[in-house]
mmCIF file of C-alpha atoms in Angstrom:
data_model
loop_
_atom_site.group_PDB
_atom_site.id
_atom_site.type_symbol
_atom_site.label_atom_id
_atom_site.label_comp_id
_atom_site.label_asym_id
_atom_site.label_seq_id
_atom_site.Cartn_x
_atom_site.Cartn_y
_atom_site.Cartn_z
ATOM 1 C CA MET J 1 0.000 0.000 0.000
ATOM 2 C CA ARG J 2 1.122 3.527 -0.654
ATOM 3 C CA GLY J 3 -0.354 6.882 0.290
ATOM 4 C CA ASP J 4 -3.213 8.041 2.451
ATOM 5 C CA GLY J 5 -6.835 8.552 1.635
ATOM 6 C CA ARG J 6 -9.553 6.423 0.137
ATOM 7 C CA GLU J 7 -8.446 2.945 -0.811
ATOM 8 C CA LEU J 8 -7.897 2.385 -4.508
ATOM 9 C CA ILE J 9 -7.153 -1.200 -5.487
ATOM 10 C CA LEU J 10 -5.534 -1.354 -8.896
ATOM 11 C CA TYR J 11 -5.140 -4.427 -11.066
ATOM 12 C CA LEU J 12 -2.255 -3.524 -13.314
ATOM 13 C CA ASP J 13 -0.046 -4.990 -15.984
ATOM 14 C CA LEU J 14 3.465 -3.537 -15.906
ATOM 15 C CA ALA J 15 3.796 -3.896 -19.678
ATOM 16 C CA CYS J 16 0.461 -2.249 -20.435
ATOM 17 C CA PRO J 17 0.747 1.292 -21.842
ATOM 18 C CA HIS J 18 -2.742 2.230 -20.648
ATOM 19 C CA CYS J 19 -1.702 1.303 -17.110
ATOM 20 C CA ALA J 20 1.338 3.560 -17.399
ATOM 21 C CA ALA J 21 -0.889 6.437 -18.500
ATOM 22 C CA ILE J 22 -3.246 5.936 -15.568
ATOM 23 C CA TRP J 23 -0.286 5.552 -13.197
ATOM 24 C CA ALA J 24 1.014 8.974 -14.207
ATOM 25 C CA GLN J 25 -2.395 10.513 -13.527
ATOM 26 C CA LEU J 26 -2.505 9.105 -10.000
ATOM 27 C CA GLU J 27 0.618 10.847 -8.807
ATOM 28 C CA GLY J 28 -0.048 13.118 -5.876
ATOM 29 C CA ARG J 29 -3.705 12.096 -5.539
ATOM 30 C CA PRO J 30 -4.966 11.593 -1.964
ATOM 31 C CA LEU J 31 -5.389 7.842 -2.257
ATOM 32 C CA ARG J 32 -4.126 4.726 -0.549
ATOM 33 C CA LEU J 33 -2.989 2.633 -3.487
ATOM 34 C CA VAL J 34 -3.085 -1.142 -3.383
ATOM 35 C CA PHE J 35 -1.177 -2.752 -6.243
ATOM 36 C CA ARG J 36 -2.461 -6.073 -7.557
ATOM 37 C CA HIS J 37 -0.496 -7.928 -10.198
ATOM 38 C CA PHE J 38 -2.425 -8.638 -13.375
ATOM 39 C CA PRO J 39 0.054 -9.508 -16.133
ATOM 40 C CA VAL J 40 -1.660 -10.477 -19.386
ATOM 41 C CA ALA J 41 1.115 -12.545 -20.883
ATOM 42 C CA SER J 42 -0.613 -13.393 -24.148
ATOM 43 C CA LYS J 43 -0.876 -9.690 -24.946
ATOM 44 C CA HIS J 44 2.338 -8.574 -23.235
ATOM 45 C CA PRO J 45 4.806 -11.476 -23.184
ATOM 46 C CA ARG J 46 7.291 -9.499 -21.082
ATOM 47 C CA ALA J 47 4.761 -8.731 -18.333
ATOM 48 C CA PRO J 48 5.301 -11.810 -16.097
ATOM 49 C CA ALA J 49 9.036 -11.070 -15.882
ATOM 50 C CA LEU J 50 8.376 -7.461 -14.897
ATOM 51 C CA HIS J 51 5.929 -8.421 -12.163
ATOM 52 C CA ALA J 52 8.337 -11.030 -10.822
ATOM 53 C CA ALA J 53 11.055 -8.361 -10.814
ATOM 54 C CA ALA J 54 8.902 -6.020 -8.723
ATOM 55 C CA GLU J 55 8.284 -8.779 -6.203
ATOM 56 C CA ALA J 56 11.969 -9.695 -6.194
ATOM 57 C CA ALA J 57 12.833 -6.078 -5.407
ATOM 58 C CA ALA J 58 10.439 -6.167 -2.461
ATOM 59 C CA LEU J 59 12.076 -9.352 -1.180
ATOM 60 C CA GLN J 60 15.372 -7.668 -0.447
ATOM 61 C CA GLY J 61 14.254 -4.121 -0.018
ATOM 62 C CA SER J 62 11.255 -2.569 1.625
ATOM 63 C CA GLU J 63 7.825 -1.975 0.209
ATOM 64 C CA GLU J 64 9.200 1.380 -0.898
ATOM 65 C CA VAL J 65 11.614 -0.384 -3.220
ATOM 66 C CA PHE J 66 8.708 -2.276 -4.762
ATOM 67 C CA TRP J 67 6.911 0.990 -5.516
ATOM 68 C CA ALA J 68 10.119 2.580 -6.754
ATOM 69 C CA LEU J 69 10.618 -0.197 -9.283
ATOM 70 C CA VAL J 70 6.991 0.029 -10.389
ATOM 71 C CA ASP J 71 7.377 3.811 -10.816
ATOM 72 C CA SER J 72 10.567 3.260 -12.747
ATOM 73 C CA ILE J 73 9.002 0.716 -15.133
ATOM 74 C CA TYR J 74 5.933 2.825 -15.788
ATOM 75 C CA ALA J 75 8.125 5.867 -16.431
ATOM 76 C CA ASP J 76 9.954 4.022 -19.211
ATOM 77 C CA GLN J 77 8.296 0.913 -20.610
ATOM 78 C CA GLY J 78 10.614 0.862 -23.583
ATOM 79 C CA ARG J 79 13.577 -0.458 -21.608
ATOM 80 C CA VAL J 80 12.506 -3.626 -19.879
ATOM 81 C CA ASP J 81 14.922 -6.302 -21.079
ATOM 82 C CA ASP J 82 17.064 -8.091 -18.507
ATOM 83 C CA PRO J 83 20.031 -5.643 -18.663
ATOM 84 C CA HIS J 84 17.588 -2.761 -18.150
ATOM 85 C CA LEU J 85 16.122 -4.489 -15.102
ATOM 86 C CA TRP J 86 19.638 -5.001 -13.693
ATOM 87 C CA GLU J 87 20.333 -1.293 -14.213
ATOM 88 C CA ARG J 88 17.137 -0.351 -12.462
ATOM 89 C CA ALA J 89 17.852 -2.711 -9.564
ATOM 90 C CA LYS J 90 21.350 -1.278 -9.220
ATOM 91 C CA ALA J 91 20.003 2.260 -9.210
ATOM 92 C CA LEU J 92 17.687 1.281 -6.354
ATOM 93 C CA GLY J 93 20.646 -0.005 -4.354
ATOM 94 C CA LEU J 94 19.703 -3.667 -4.646
ATOM 95 C CA ASP J 95 22.074 -6.608 -4.745
ATOM 96 C CA VAL J 96 21.699 -7.309 -8.457
ATOM 97 C CA GLU J 97 22.791 -10.948 -8.287
ATOM 98 C CA ARG J 98 20.262 -11.700 -5.597
ATOM 99 C CA PHE J 99 17.612 -9.701 -7.447
ATOM 100 C CA ASP J 100 18.247 -11.803 -10.536
ATOM 101 C CA ARG J 101 18.040 -15.030 -8.587
ATOM 102 C CA ASP J 102 14.929 -13.977 -6.710
ATOM 103 C CA ARG J 103 12.983 -12.834 -9.723
ATOM 104 C CA ARG J 104 13.381 -16.266 -11.306
ATOM 105 C CA SER J 105 12.390 -18.111 -8.141
ATOM 106 C CA THR J 106 8.946 -19.493 -7.435
ATOM 107 C CA ALA J 107 7.843 -17.168 -4.604
ATOM 108 C CA PRO J 108 7.419 -13.998 -6.743
ATOM 109 C CA ALA J 109 5.664 -15.962 -9.488
ATOM 110 C CA GLU J 110 3.272 -17.483 -6.951
ATOM 111 C CA ARG J 111 2.503 -14.103 -5.442
ATOM 112 C CA VAL J 112 1.786 -12.694 -8.897
ATOM 113 C CA ARG J 113 -0.390 -15.674 -9.761
ATOM 114 C CA ARG J 114 -2.421 -15.280 -6.556
ATOM 115 C CA ASP J 115 -3.154 -11.656 -7.399
ATOM 116 C CA PHE J 116 -4.040 -12.579 -10.956
ATOM 117 C CA GLN J 117 -6.448 -15.290 -9.878
ATOM 118 C CA GLY J 118 -8.033 -12.906 -7.376
ATOM 119 C CA GLY J 119 -8.540 -10.442 -10.216
ATOM 120 C CA ILE J 120 -10.152 -13.084 -12.400
ATOM 121 C CA ARG J 121 -12.536 -13.981 -9.555
ATOM 122 C CA ALA J 122 -13.347 -10.285 -9.135
ATOM 123 C CA GLY J 123 -14.270 -10.101 -12.830
ATOM 124 C CA VAL J 124 -11.240 -8.141 -13.984
ATOM 125 C CA ALA J 125 -11.139 -8.528 -17.740
ATOM 126 C CA SER J 126 -8.714 -5.859 -18.854
ATOM 127 C CA THR J 127 -6.118 -3.517 -17.447
ATOM 128 C CA PRO J 128 -6.086 -1.112 -15.800
ATOM 129 C CA ALA J 129 -8.952 -2.126 -13.505
ATOM 130 C CA ALA J 130 -9.723 -0.224 -10.334
ATOM 131 C CA PHE J 131 -11.847 -0.577 -7.217
ATOM 132 C CA LEU J 132 -12.411 2.452 -4.988
ATOM 133 C CA ASP J 133 -13.392 1.504 -1.451
ATOM 134 C CA GLY J 134 -14.325 -1.895 -2.844
ATOM 135 C CA ALA J 135 -16.541 -0.686 -5.699
ATOM 136 C CA PRO J 136 -15.488 -0.966 -9.353
ATOM 137 C CA VAL J 137 -14.439 2.310 -10.966
ATOM 138 C CA ALA J 138 -14.869 3.016 -14.655
ATOM 139 C CA VAL J 139 -11.567 3.567 -16.389
ATOM 140 C CA ASP J 140 -11.795 5.914 -19.326
ATOM 141 C CA LEU J 141 -8.471 6.043 -21.060
ATOM 142 C CA ALA J 142 -9.143 9.520 -22.380
ATOM 143 C CA SER J 143 -10.234 11.117 -19.138
ATOM 144 C CA GLY J 144 -8.565 8.787 -16.646
ATOM 145 C CA LEU J 145 -10.129 7.212 -13.603
ATOM 146 C CA ALA J 146 -13.624 8.376 -12.760
ATOM 147 C CA LEU J 147 -12.859 9.081 -9.113
ATOM 148 C CA MET U 1 -30.578 -15.043 -27.746
ATOM 149 C CA ILE U 2 -30.927 -18.775 -27.738
ATOM 150 C CA LYS U 3 -32.324 -20.120 -24.462
ATOM 151 C CA VAL U 4 -31.015 -22.592 -21.915
ATOM 152 C CA GLY U 5 -32.444 -26.047 -22.592
ATOM 153 C CA GLU U 6 -32.703 -25.572 -26.362
ATOM 154 C CA LYS U 7 -30.811 -27.857 -28.690
ATOM 155 C CA ALA U 8 -27.724 -25.960 -29.890
ATOM 156 C CA PRO U 9 -28.025 -25.595 -33.675
ATOM 157 C CA ASP U 10 -25.223 -27.466 -35.398
ATOM 158 C CA PHE U 11 -23.043 -25.556 -37.811
ATOM 159 C CA SER U 12 -19.824 -25.832 -39.702
ATOM 160 C CA LEU U 13 -17.422 -22.909 -40.108
ATOM 161 C CA PRO U 14 -13.802 -22.549 -41.206
ATOM 162 C CA ASN U 15 -11.158 -22.078 -38.524
ATOM 163 C CA HIS U 16 -8.013 -19.944 -38.844
ATOM 164 C CA LYS U 17 -6.520 -22.486 -41.249
ATOM 165 C CA GLY U 18 -9.621 -22.620 -43.412
ATOM 166 C CA GLU U 19 -10.508 -26.116 -42.121
ATOM 167 C CA GLN U 20 -14.195 -26.751 -41.510
ATOM 168 C CA VAL U 21 -15.058 -27.241 -37.847
ATOM 169 C CA SER U 22 -18.518 -28.365 -36.754
ATOM 170 C CA LEU U 23 -20.156 -27.930 -33.393
ATOM 171 C CA SER U 24 -20.798 -31.681 -33.443
ATOM 172 C CA ASP U 25 -16.997 -32.220 -33.467
ATOM 173 C CA PHE U 26 -17.088 -31.177 -29.802
ATOM 174 C CA ARG U 27 -19.849 -33.615 -28.830
ATOM 175 C CA GLY U 28 -19.006 -35.267 -25.513
ATOM 176 C CA ARG U 29 -17.256 -32.130 -24.257
ATOM 177 C CA LYS U 30 -18.434 -28.836 -22.868
ATOM 178 C CA VAL U 31 -17.852 -26.017 -25.299
ATOM 179 C CA MET U 32 -18.249 -22.278 -24.731
ATOM 180 C CA LEU U 33 -19.133 -20.410 -27.900
ATOM 181 C CA ALA U 34 -17.781 -16.902 -27.405
ATOM 182 C CA PHE U 35 -19.404 -14.600 -29.969
ATOM 183 C CA TYR U 36 -17.465 -11.358 -30.266
ATOM 184 C CA PRO U 37 -17.711 -8.394 -32.656
ATOM 185 C CA SER U 38 -14.364 -8.339 -34.425
ATOM 186 C CA ASP U 39 -10.740 -9.369 -34.448
ATOM 187 C CA PHE U 40 -8.215 -6.716 -33.388
ATOM 188 C CA SER U 41 -10.728 -4.351 -31.783
ATOM 189 C CA PRO U 42 -9.374 -3.234 -28.387
ATOM 190 C CA VAL U 43 -12.212 -4.715 -26.331
ATOM 191 C CA CYS U 44 -12.247 -8.037 -28.186
ATOM 192 C CA SER U 45 -8.464 -8.227 -27.838
ATOM 193 C CA ASP U 46 -8.744 -7.795 -24.067
ATOM 194 C CA GLN U 47 -11.523 -10.371 -23.835
ATOM 195 C CA LEU U 48 -9.730 -13.087 -25.773
ATOM 196 C CA SER U 49 -6.390 -12.386 -24.069
ATOM 197 C CA ILE U 50 -7.967 -12.946 -20.685
ATOM 198 C CA TYR U 51 -9.537 -16.214 -21.834
ATOM 199 C CA GLN U 52 -6.116 -17.278 -23.071
ATOM 200 C CA GLU U 53 -4.603 -16.523 -19.665
ATOM 201 C CA VAL U 54 -6.989 -18.921 -17.922
ATOM 202 C CA LYS U 55 -6.880 -21.579 -20.643
ATOM 203 C CA PRO U 56 -4.827 -24.038 -18.569
ATOM 204 C CA ASP U 57 -7.496 -23.900 -15.864
ATOM 205 C CA LEU U 58 -10.262 -24.266 -18.446
ATOM 206 C CA ASP U 59 -8.491 -27.248 -19.994
ATOM 207 C CA GLU U 60 -8.279 -28.847 -16.598
ATOM 208 C CA ALA U 61 -11.945 -28.163 -15.957
ATOM 209 C CA GLY U 62 -12.860 -29.631 -19.354
ATOM 210 C CA LEU U 63 -14.193 -26.518 -21.049
ATOM 211 C CA GLU U 64 -13.265 -25.728 -24.626
ATOM 212 C CA VAL U 65 -13.616 -22.064 -25.636
ATOM 213 C CA VAL U 66 -14.424 -21.430 -29.292
ATOM 214 C CA GLY U 67 -14.432 -17.834 -30.508
ATOM 215 C CA VAL U 68 -16.838 -16.897 -33.298
ATOM 216 C CA SER U 69 -16.839 -13.604 -35.213
ATOM 217 C CA ILE U 70 -17.697 -12.372 -38.693
ATOM 218 C CA ASP U 71 -14.000 -12.096 -39.586
ATOM 219 C CA HIS U 72 -12.367 -14.157 -42.320
ATOM 220 C CA SER U 73 -10.048 -17.093 -41.588
ATOM 221 C CA TRP U 74 -7.073 -14.993 -42.607
ATOM 222 C CA ALA U 75 -7.959 -12.333 -40.068
ATOM 223 C CA HIS U 76 -8.333 -15.032 -37.410
ATOM 224 C CA ARG U 77 -4.921 -16.372 -38.312
ATOM 225 C CA ALA U 78 -3.322 -12.950 -37.815
ATOM 226 C CA PHE U 79 -5.322 -12.248 -34.658
ATOM 227 C CA ARG U 80 -4.296 -15.549 -33.054
ATOM 228 C CA LYS U 81 -0.683 -14.792 -33.849
ATOM 229 C CA GLU U 82 -0.901 -11.235 -32.532
ATOM 230 C CA LEU U 83 -2.338 -12.305 -29.180
ATOM 231 C CA ASN U 84 -0.661 -15.705 -28.897
ATOM 232 C CA LEU U 85 -4.053 -17.386 -28.743
ATOM 233 C CA ASP U 86 -4.228 -21.136 -29.016
ATOM 234 C CA PHE U 87 -7.933 -21.770 -28.942
ATOM 235 C CA THR U 88 -10.212 -22.204 -31.907
ATOM 236 C CA LEU U 89 -11.536 -19.160 -33.722
ATOM 237 C CA LEU U 90 -14.250 -19.705 -36.315
ATOM 238 C CA ALA U 91 -15.019 -17.476 -39.276
ATOM 239 C CA ASP U 92 -18.718 -16.624 -39.534
ATOM 240 C CA PHE U 93 -17.774 -14.742 -42.654
ATOM 241 C CA HIS U 94 -19.886 -16.101 -45.482
ATOM 242 C CA PRO U 95 -22.816 -15.961 -45.414
ATOM 243 C CA LYS U 96 -21.980 -13.186 -42.999
ATOM 244 C CA GLY U 97 -23.106 -13.776 -39.419
ATOM 245 C CA GLN U 98 -25.247 -16.780 -40.292
ATOM 246 C CA VAL U 99 -24.243 -18.779 -37.223
ATOM 247 C CA ALA U 100 -24.517 -15.760 -34.919
ATOM 248 C CA GLU U 101 -28.022 -15.301 -36.287
ATOM 249 C CA LEU U 102 -28.872 -18.949 -35.559
ATOM 250 C CA TYR U 103 -27.982 -18.287 -31.920
ATOM 251 C CA GLY U 104 -29.744 -14.931 -31.786
ATOM 252 C CA ALA U 105 -26.443 -13.172 -31.401
ATOM 253 C CA TYR U 106 -26.299 -11.155 -34.639
ATOM 254 C CA LEU U 107 -26.729 -7.384 -34.672
ATOM 255 C CA PRO U 108 -27.763 -6.467 -38.230
ATOM 256 C CA ASP U 109 -27.466 -2.730 -37.568
ATOM 257 C CA TYR U 110 -23.785 -3.188 -36.728
ATOM 258 C CA GLY U 111 -22.971 -6.034 -39.076
ATOM 259 C CA THR U 112 -21.349 -8.016 -36.263
ATOM 260 C CA SER U 113 -22.431 -10.366 -33.517
ATOM 261 C CA ASN U 114 -23.000 -9.009 -30.049
ATOM 262 C CA ARG U 115 -20.675 -10.041 -27.248
ATOM 263 C CA SER U 116 -22.212 -13.173 -25.830
ATOM 264 C CA LEU U 117 -21.380 -16.570 -24.432
ATOM 265 C CA VAL U 118 -23.245 -19.821 -24.993
ATOM 266 C CA LEU U 119 -22.236 -22.968 -23.152
ATOM 267 C CA VAL U 120 -23.140 -26.115 -25.053
ATOM 268 C CA ASP U 121 -23.141 -29.234 -22.921
ATOM 269 C CA PRO U 122 -21.668 -32.592 -23.973
ATOM 270 C CA GLU U 123 -25.055 -33.665 -25.391
ATOM 271 C CA GLY U 124 -25.312 -30.582 -27.581
ATOM 272 C CA VAL U 125 -27.859 -28.731 -25.452
ATOM 273 C CA VAL U 126 -27.518 -25.088 -24.389
ATOM 274 C CA GLY U 127 -26.679 -25.143 -20.687
ATOM 275 C CA TRP U 128 -25.914 -21.482 -19.938
ATOM 276 C CA VAL U 129 -25.994 -18.176 -21.782
ATOM 277 C CA TYR U 130 -24.753 -14.654 -21.191
ATOM 278 C CA GLU U 131 -25.207 -11.519 -23.269
ATOM 279 C CA SER U 132 -23.184 -8.387 -22.514
ATOM 280 C CA PRO U 133 -25.350 -5.341 -21.872
ATOM 281 C CA THR U 134 -23.199 -3.388 -24.321
ATOM 282 C CA SER U 135 -20.454 -4.406 -26.702
ATOM 283 C CA LEU U 136 -17.962 -2.465 -24.569
ATOM 284 C CA GLU U 137 -18.468 -4.709 -21.545
ATOM 285 C CA ILE U 138 -16.298 -7.772 -21.459
ATOM 286 C CA PRO U 139 -17.706 -10.951 -19.964
ATOM 287 C CA GLY U 140 -14.851 -11.685 -17.547
ATOM 288 C CA ALA U 141 -13.222 -15.083 -17.347
ATOM 289 C CA ASN U 142 -14.933 -15.519 -13.984
ATOM 290 C CA LEU U 143 -18.151 -16.096 -15.960
ATOM 291 C CA LEU U 144 -16.602 -19.073 -17.718
ATOM 292 C CA PHE U 145 -16.028 -20.704 -14.346
ATOM 293 C CA ASP U 146 -19.471 -19.632 -13.117
ATOM 294 C CA ALA U 147 -20.973 -21.312 -16.174
ATOM 295 C CA LEU U 148 -19.067 -24.508 -15.464
ATOM 296 C CA GLU U 149 -20.210 -24.501 -11.867
ATOM 297 C CA ALA U 150 -23.813 -23.811 -12.828
ATOM 298 C CA THR U 151 -23.888 -26.619 -15.371
ATOM 299 C CA ASP U 152 -22.045 -29.049 -13.106
ATOM 300 C CA LYS U 153 -24.820 -28.592 -10.550
ATOM 301 C CA ALA U 154 -27.584 -28.938 -13.118
#
């Protein structure tokens, strides 16, 4: 969770450009953000690796490092190959070797899968999907979240 | 829309390779006919991507998803490749929308089918149906599992 205010649960795909656009619009809003992993691999083959990387960052850092990596990916979705992830991890002060090991391990993948399955059960069918105080919020890509 | 309990009309349509596929080919298995407006549209792309994501679970549960739209086989071929889909897509291309019409899922004013799901049970009878209120609303993958649960109980 990050921030204070009304709770906004977001189901996001780190490789989804629409999610990046919405992410930028949320900056500075008085909301408590809850990030739920929702990588749609068929559409964005790189997404599972990015979500595992975010979880791997959290494993050796704090929750802040998780958010920092998410911010970093959404700020530049064009550089998400392995060397770019190593660079990002290094910039966040992480042990890059451990980061690389962790992101390929089963725990991050399981965490991501749990979130994804929760999203499916909640009826999430595309990203970004949002729930404000538990109620679904319409996401209009032109005007942003209808908060 | 066709109703639960009705016999699902048989049909034969070409798949993405141009091979004819009949509904009766799936007899003995549960099949979900997913009528959708058109290949490559943003909403249809999201819908079919999500179904692809849960395909391993659907396979395990014994449900075969078959997408049906008015697009040509060649469009289906490109669409499957674009989204890495590995389920069957059928081309209701000529005569246009004939199968969608058989199931009450054709929208003549738009020239496409609506977005709807029809579960056909192993005996070829309609066991569950869903029609999206608007073409912009995606029937989530949760509905596929709801349909399985509902028809398992029946």
